[in-house]
Coordinates of C-alpha atoms in Angstrom, one line a residue:
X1 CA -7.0 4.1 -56.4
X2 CA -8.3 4.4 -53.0
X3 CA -10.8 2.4 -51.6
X4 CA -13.6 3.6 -50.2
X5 CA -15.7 1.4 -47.6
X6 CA -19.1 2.2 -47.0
X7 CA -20.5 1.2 -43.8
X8 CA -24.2 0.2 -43.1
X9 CA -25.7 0.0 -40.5
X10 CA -29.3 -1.6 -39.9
X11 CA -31.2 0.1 -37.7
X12 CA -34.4 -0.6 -35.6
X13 CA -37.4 1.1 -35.7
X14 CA -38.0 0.0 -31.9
X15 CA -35.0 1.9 -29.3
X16 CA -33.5 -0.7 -26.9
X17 CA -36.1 0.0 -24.4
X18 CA -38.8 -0.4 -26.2
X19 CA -37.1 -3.7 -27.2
X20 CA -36.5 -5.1 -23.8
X21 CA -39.7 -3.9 -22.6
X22 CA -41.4 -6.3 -25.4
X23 CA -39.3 -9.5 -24.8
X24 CA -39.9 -9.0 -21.3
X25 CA -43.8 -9.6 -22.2
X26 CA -43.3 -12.1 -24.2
X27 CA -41.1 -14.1 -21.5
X28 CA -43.8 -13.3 -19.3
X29 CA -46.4 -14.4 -21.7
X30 CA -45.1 -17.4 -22.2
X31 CA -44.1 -18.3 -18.5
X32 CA -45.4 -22.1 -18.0
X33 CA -46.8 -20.7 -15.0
X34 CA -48.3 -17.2 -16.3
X35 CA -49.4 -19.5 -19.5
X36 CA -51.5 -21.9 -17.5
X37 CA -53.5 -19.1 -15.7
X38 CA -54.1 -17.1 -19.4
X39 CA -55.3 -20.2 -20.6
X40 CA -58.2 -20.2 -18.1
X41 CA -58.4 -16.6 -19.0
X42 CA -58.8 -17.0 -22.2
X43 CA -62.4 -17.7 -22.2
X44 CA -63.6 -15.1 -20.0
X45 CA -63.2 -13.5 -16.5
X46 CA -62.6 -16.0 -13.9
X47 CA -63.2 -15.8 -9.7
X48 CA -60.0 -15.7 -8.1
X49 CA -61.3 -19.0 -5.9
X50 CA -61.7 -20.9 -9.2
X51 CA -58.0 -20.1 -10.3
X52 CA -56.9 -20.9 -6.5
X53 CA -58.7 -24.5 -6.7
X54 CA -58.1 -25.2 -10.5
X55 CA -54.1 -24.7 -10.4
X56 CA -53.3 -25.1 -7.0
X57 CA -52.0 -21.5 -6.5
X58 CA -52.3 -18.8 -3.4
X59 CA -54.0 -15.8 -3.8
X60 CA -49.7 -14.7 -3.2
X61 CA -48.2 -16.7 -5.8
X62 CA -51.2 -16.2 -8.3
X63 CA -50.9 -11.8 -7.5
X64 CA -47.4 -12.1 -8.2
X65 CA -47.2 -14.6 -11.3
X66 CA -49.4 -11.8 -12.7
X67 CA -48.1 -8.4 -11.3
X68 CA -46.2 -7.9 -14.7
X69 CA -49.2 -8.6 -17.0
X70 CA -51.2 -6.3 -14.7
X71 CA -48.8 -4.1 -14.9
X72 CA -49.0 -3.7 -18.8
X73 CA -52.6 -4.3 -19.0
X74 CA -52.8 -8.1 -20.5
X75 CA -55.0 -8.8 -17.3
X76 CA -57.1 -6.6 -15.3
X77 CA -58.2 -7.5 -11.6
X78 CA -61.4 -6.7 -10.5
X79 CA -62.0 -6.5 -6.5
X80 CA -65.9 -6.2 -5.5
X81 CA -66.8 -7.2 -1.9
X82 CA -65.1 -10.0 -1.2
X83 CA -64.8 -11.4 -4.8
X84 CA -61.6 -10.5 -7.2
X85 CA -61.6 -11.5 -10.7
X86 CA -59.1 -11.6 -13.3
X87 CA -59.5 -11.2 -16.7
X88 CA -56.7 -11.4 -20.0
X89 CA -57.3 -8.6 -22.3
X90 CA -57.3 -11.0 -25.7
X91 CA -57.3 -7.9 -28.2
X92 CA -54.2 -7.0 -26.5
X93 CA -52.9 -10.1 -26.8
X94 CA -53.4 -10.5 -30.1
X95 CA -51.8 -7.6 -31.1
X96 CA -48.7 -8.2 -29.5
X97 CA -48.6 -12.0 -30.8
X98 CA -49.2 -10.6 -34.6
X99 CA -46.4 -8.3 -34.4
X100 CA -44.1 -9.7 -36.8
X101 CA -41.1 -7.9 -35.0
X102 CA -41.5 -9.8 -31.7
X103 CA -40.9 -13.3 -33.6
X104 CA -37.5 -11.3 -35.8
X105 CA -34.7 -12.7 -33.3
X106 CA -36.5 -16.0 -32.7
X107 CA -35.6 -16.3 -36.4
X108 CA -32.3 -15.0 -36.3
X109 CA -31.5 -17.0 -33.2
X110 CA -32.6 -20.0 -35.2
X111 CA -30.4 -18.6 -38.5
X112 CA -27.7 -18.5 -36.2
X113 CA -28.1 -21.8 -34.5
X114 CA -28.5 -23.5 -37.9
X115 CA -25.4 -21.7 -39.4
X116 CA -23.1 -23.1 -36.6
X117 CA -24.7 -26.6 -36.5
X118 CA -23.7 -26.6 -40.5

């Protein structure tokens, strides 16, 4: 009798792209530097001289740190006159911290990790 060997393959919702594109937030997310600027952020929209004095950042290094999240819409920057403001988009957040996908190879990293260490 032959044998016949079925092959299955799991497959993801999300293409590769779409995949990268969502670690990529959450590395970004989670930066220590990015994190310690969203956590001012949190609360509300903040003057950009307020972040300058409260982290010890540039105007550079603060554009920069947040370029990304600009980028995808976690923070918006607001220039009027002379003021800029920053402020996180927390819906946004939300959504993409509830996301039960984002946290699947965190688990299987740890599944892994624990399999090899037993």
């Amino acid at each position: 009798m032959d044998r016949i060997i079925i092959l299955y393959t799991k497959t993801n919702i999300m293409s590769d792209d779409a995949i990268n594109e969502s670690e990529k937030i959450l590395e970004s997310l989670f930066d220590p530097g990015n994190a310690e600027i969203l956590v001012e952020l949190k609360d509300g929209p903040k003057l950009l001289s307020f972040l300058t004095k409260k982290i010890a950042i540039s105007k550079e290094e603060l554009d920069e740190k947040l370029s990304y999240l600009i980028e995808k819409g976690f923070v918006s920057k607001d220039e009027k006159n002379d003021d800029t403001s920053y402020l996180l988009d927390t819906e946004k957040l939300s959504k993409v911290l509830e996301n039960d996908n984002n946290f699947k190879n965190i688990d299987d990293g740890l599944a892994k990790l624990d399999s090899f260490l037993n």
